[in-house]
PDB file of C-alpha atoms in Angstrom:
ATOM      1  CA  UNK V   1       0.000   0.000   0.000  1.00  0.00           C
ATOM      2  CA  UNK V   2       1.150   3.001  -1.125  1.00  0.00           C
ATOM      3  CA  UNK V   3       1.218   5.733   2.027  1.00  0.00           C
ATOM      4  CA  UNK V   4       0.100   9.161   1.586  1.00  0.00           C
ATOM      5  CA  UNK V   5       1.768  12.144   2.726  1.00  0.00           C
ATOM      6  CA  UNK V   6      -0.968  12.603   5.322  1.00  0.00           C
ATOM      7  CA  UNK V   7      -0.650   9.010   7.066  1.00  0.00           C
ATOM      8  CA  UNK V   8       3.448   9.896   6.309  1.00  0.00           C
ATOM      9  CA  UNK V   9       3.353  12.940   8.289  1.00  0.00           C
ATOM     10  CA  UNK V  10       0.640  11.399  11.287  1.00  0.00           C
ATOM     11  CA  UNK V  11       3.326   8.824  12.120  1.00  0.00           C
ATOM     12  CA  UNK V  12       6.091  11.425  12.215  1.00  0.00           C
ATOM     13  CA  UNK V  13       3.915  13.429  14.259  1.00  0.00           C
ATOM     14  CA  UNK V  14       1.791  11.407  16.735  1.00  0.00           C
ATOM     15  CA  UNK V  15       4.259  10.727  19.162  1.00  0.00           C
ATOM     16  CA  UNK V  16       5.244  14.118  19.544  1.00  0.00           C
ATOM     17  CA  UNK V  17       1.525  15.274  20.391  1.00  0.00           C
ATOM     18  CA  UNK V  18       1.125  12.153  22.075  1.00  0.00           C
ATOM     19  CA  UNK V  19       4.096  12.818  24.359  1.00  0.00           C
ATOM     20  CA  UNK V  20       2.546  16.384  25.466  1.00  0.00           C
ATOM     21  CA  UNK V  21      -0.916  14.339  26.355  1.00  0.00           C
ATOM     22  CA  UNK V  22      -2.571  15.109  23.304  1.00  0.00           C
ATOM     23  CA  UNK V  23      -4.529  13.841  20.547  1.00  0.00           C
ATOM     24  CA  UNK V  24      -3.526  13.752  17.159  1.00  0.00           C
ATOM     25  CA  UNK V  25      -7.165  14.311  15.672  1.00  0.00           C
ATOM     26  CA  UNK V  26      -6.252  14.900  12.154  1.00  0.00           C
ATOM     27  CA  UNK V  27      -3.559  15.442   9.424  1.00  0.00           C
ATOM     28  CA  UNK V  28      -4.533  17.728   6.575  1.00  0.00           C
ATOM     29  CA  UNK V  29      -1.739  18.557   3.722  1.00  0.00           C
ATOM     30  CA  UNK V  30      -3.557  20.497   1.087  1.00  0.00           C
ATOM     31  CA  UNK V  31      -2.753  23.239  -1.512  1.00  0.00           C
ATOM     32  CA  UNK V  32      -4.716  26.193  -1.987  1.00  0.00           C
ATOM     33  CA  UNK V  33      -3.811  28.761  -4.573  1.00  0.00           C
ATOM     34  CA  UNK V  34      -0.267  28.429  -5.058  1.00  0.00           C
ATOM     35  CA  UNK V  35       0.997  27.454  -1.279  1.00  0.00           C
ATOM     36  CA  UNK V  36       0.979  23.989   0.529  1.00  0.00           C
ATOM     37  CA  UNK V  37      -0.572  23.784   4.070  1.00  0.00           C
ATOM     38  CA  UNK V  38       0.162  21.143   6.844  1.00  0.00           C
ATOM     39  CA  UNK V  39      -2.584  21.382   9.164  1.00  0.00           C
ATOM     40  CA  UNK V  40      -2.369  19.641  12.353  1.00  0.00           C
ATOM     41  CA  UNK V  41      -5.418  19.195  14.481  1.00  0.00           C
ATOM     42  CA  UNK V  42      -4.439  18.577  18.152  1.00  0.00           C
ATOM     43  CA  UNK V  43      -7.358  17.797  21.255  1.00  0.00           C
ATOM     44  CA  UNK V  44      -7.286  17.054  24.687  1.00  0.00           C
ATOM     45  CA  UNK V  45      -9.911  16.690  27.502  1.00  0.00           C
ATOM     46  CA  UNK V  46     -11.347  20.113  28.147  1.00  0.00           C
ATOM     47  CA  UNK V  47      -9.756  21.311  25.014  1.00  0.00           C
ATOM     48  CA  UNK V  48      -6.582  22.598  23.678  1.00  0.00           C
ATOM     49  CA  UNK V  49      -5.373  25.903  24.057  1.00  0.00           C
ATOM     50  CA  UNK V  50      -2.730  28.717  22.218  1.00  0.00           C
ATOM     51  CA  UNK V  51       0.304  27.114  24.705  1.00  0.00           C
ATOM     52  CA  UNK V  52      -0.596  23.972  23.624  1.00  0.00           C
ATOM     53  CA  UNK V  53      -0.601  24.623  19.806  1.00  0.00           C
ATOM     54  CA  UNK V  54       2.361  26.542  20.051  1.00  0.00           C
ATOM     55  CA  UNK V  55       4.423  23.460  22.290  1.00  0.00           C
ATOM     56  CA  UNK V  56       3.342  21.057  19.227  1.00  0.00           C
ATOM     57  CA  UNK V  57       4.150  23.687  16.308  1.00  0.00           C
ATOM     58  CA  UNK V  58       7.414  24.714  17.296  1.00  0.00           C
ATOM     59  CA  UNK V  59       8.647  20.438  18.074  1.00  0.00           C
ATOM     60  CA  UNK V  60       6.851  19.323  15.274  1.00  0.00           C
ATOM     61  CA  UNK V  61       8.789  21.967  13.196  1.00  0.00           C
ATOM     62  CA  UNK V  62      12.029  21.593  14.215  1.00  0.00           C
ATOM     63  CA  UNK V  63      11.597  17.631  13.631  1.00  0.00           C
ATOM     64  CA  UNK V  64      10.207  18.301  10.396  1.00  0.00           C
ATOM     65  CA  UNK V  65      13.102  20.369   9.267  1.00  0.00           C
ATOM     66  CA  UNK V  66      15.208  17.617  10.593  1.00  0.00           C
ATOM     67  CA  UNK V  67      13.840  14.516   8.847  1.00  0.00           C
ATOM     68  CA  UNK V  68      12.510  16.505   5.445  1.00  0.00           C
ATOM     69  CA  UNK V  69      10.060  14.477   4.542  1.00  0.00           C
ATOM     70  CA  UNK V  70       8.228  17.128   2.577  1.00  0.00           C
ATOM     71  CA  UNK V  71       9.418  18.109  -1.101  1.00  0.00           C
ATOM     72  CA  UNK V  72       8.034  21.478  -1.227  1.00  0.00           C
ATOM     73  CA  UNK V  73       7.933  24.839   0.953  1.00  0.00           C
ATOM     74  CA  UNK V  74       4.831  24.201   3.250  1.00  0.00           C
ATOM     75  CA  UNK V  75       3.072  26.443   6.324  1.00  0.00           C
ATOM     76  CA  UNK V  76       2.664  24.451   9.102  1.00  0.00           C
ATOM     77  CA  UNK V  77      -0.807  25.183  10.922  1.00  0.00           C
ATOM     78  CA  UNK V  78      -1.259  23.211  14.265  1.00  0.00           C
ATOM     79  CA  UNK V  79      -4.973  24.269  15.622  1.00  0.00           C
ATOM     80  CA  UNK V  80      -7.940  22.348  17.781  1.00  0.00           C
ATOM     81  CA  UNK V  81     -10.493  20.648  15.598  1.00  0.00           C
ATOM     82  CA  UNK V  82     -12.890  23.015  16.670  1.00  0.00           C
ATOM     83  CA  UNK V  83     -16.539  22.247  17.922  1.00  0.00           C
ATOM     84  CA  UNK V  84     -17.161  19.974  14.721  1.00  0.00           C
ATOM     85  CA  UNK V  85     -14.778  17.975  14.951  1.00  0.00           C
ATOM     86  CA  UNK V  86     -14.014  15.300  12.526  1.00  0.00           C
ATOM     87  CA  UNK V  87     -14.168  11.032  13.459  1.00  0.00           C
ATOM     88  CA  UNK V  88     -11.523   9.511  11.515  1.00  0.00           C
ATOM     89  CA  UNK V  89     -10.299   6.541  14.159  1.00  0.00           C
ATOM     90  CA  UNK V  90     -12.722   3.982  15.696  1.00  0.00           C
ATOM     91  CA  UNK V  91     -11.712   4.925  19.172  1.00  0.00           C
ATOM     92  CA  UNK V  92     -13.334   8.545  18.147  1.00  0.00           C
ATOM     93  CA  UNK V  93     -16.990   6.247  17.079  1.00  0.00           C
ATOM     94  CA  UNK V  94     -17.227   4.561  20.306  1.00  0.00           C
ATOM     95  CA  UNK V  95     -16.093   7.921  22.110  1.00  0.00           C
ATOM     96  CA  UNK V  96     -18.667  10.059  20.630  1.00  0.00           C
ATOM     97  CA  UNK V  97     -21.453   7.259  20.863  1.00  0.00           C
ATOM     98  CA  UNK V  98     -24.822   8.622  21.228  1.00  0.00           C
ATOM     99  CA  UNK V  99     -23.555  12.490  19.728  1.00  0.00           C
ATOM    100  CA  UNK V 100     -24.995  13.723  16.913  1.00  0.00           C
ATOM    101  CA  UNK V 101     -22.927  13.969  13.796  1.00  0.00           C
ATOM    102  CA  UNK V 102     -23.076  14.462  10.100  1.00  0.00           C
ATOM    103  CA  UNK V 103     -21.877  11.968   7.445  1.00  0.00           C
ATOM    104  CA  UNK V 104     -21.390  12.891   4.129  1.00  0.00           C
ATOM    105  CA  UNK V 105     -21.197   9.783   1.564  1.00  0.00           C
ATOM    106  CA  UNK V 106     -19.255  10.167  -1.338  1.00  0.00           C
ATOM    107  CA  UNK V 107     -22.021   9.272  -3.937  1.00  0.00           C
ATOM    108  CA  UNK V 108     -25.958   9.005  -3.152  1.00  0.00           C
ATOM    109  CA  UNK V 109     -26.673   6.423  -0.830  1.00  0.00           C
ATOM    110  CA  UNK V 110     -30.486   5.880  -0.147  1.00  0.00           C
ATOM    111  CA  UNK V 111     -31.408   9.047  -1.949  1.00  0.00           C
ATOM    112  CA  UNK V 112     -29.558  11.291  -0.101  1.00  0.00           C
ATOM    113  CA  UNK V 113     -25.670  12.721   0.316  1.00  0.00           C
ATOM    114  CA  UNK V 114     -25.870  13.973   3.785  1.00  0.00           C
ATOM    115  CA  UNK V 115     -27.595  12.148   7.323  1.00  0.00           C
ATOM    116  CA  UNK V 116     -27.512  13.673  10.932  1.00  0.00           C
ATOM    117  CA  UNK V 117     -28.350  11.695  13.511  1.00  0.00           C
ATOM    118  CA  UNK V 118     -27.325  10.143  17.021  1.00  0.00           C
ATOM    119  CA  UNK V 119     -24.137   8.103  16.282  1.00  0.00           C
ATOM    120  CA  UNK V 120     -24.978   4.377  17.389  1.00  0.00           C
ATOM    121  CA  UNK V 121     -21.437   3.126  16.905  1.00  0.00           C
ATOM    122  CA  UNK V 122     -18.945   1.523  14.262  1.00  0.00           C
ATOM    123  CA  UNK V 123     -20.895  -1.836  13.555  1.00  0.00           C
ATOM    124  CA  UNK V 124     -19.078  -4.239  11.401  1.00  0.00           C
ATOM    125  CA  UNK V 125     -17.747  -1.509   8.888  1.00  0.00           C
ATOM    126  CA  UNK V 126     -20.832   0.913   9.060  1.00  0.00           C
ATOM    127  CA  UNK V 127     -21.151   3.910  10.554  1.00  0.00           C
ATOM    128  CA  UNK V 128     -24.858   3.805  12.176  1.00  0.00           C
ATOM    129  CA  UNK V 129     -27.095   6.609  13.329  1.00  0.00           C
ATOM    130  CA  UNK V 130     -30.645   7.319  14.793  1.00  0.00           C
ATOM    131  CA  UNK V 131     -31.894   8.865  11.960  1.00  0.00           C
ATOM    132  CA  UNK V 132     -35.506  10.270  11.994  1.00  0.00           C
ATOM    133  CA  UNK V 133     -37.009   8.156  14.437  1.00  0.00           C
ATOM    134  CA  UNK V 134     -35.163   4.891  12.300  1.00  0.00           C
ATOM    135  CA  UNK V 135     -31.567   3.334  12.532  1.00  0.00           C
ATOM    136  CA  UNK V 136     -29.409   3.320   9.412  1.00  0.00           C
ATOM    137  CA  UNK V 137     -26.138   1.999   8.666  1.00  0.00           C
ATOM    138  CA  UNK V 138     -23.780   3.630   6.260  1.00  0.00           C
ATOM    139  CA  UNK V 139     -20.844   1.353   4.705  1.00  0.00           C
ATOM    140  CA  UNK V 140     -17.451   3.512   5.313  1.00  0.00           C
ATOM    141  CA  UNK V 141     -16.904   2.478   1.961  1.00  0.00           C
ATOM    142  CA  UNK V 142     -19.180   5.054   0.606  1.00  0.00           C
ATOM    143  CA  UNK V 143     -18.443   7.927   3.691  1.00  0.00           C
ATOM    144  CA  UNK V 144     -16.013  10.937   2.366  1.00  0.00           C
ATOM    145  CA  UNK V 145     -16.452  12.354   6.150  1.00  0.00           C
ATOM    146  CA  UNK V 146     -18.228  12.243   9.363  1.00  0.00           C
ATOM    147  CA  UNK V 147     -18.041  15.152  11.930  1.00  0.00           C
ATOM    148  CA  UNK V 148     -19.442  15.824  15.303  1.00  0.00           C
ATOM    149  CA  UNK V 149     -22.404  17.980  14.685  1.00  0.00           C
ATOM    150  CA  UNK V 150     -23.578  20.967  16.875  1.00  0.00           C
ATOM    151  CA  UNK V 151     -27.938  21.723  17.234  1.00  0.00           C
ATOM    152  CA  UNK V 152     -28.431  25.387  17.760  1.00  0.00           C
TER     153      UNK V 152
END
């Protein structure tokens, strides 16, 4: 399997938020316009703050610039996830069981591109929810992203 810079870059990185007592939520490396980004998205219990960010921008940095693992000039962001926060791992599906998130497929599935409803859990490779008074099950296969979701 051929590893992309953002699972790359994770490894690298995850034991060097881990090591502060953080969580490595997600690894973003995306261009827009004509720079690259690395966006780290660090969490903690109670939430991350500017200290932390800074602690994990400034060692991630220096090991970056050590190792090189990156061909092109690149700003490194390091940030919280913020209130929507992406589940990528299946630790973060049992975590955030009974939360209500979003999940966006990648194609229509069931006539629709988009469900919100109560997470149920990570059930033999489907995400499933409490969707309108009914449970459904979503293959991952078919999920672009699912992200904690906030009612107002």
């Amino acid at each position: 399997m051929n590893e992309t810079m953002e699972q790359k870059i994770g490894s690298l990185v995850e034991p060097i938020v881990r090591e502060r007592g953080l969580e490595l939520v997600d690894v973003e490396y995306i261009k827009e316009g004509a720079h690259w980004y690395l966006r780290l998205f660090i969490d903690k219990d109670g939430g991350v703050d500017m200290d932390d960010c800074s602690g994990v921008s400034h060692a991630v940095s220096d090991m970056l610039d050590q190792k090189n693992p990156i061909p092109q000039a690149y700003m490194l962001e390091v940030s919280s996830p913020g209130l929507e926060r992406p589940l990528k791992k299946e630790a973060d599906f049992v975590r955030f069981q009974g939360s209500l998130v979003t999940v966006h497929t990648t194609s229509t599935f069931q006539g629709y591109k988009e469900f919100s409803g109560n997470l149920v859990g990570l059930i033999d490779d489907e995400i499933v929810l409490e969707y309108e008074d009914k449970r459904i099950a979503i293959p991952r296969n078919v999920v672009k992203k699912t992200h904690l979701s906030m009612e107002f």
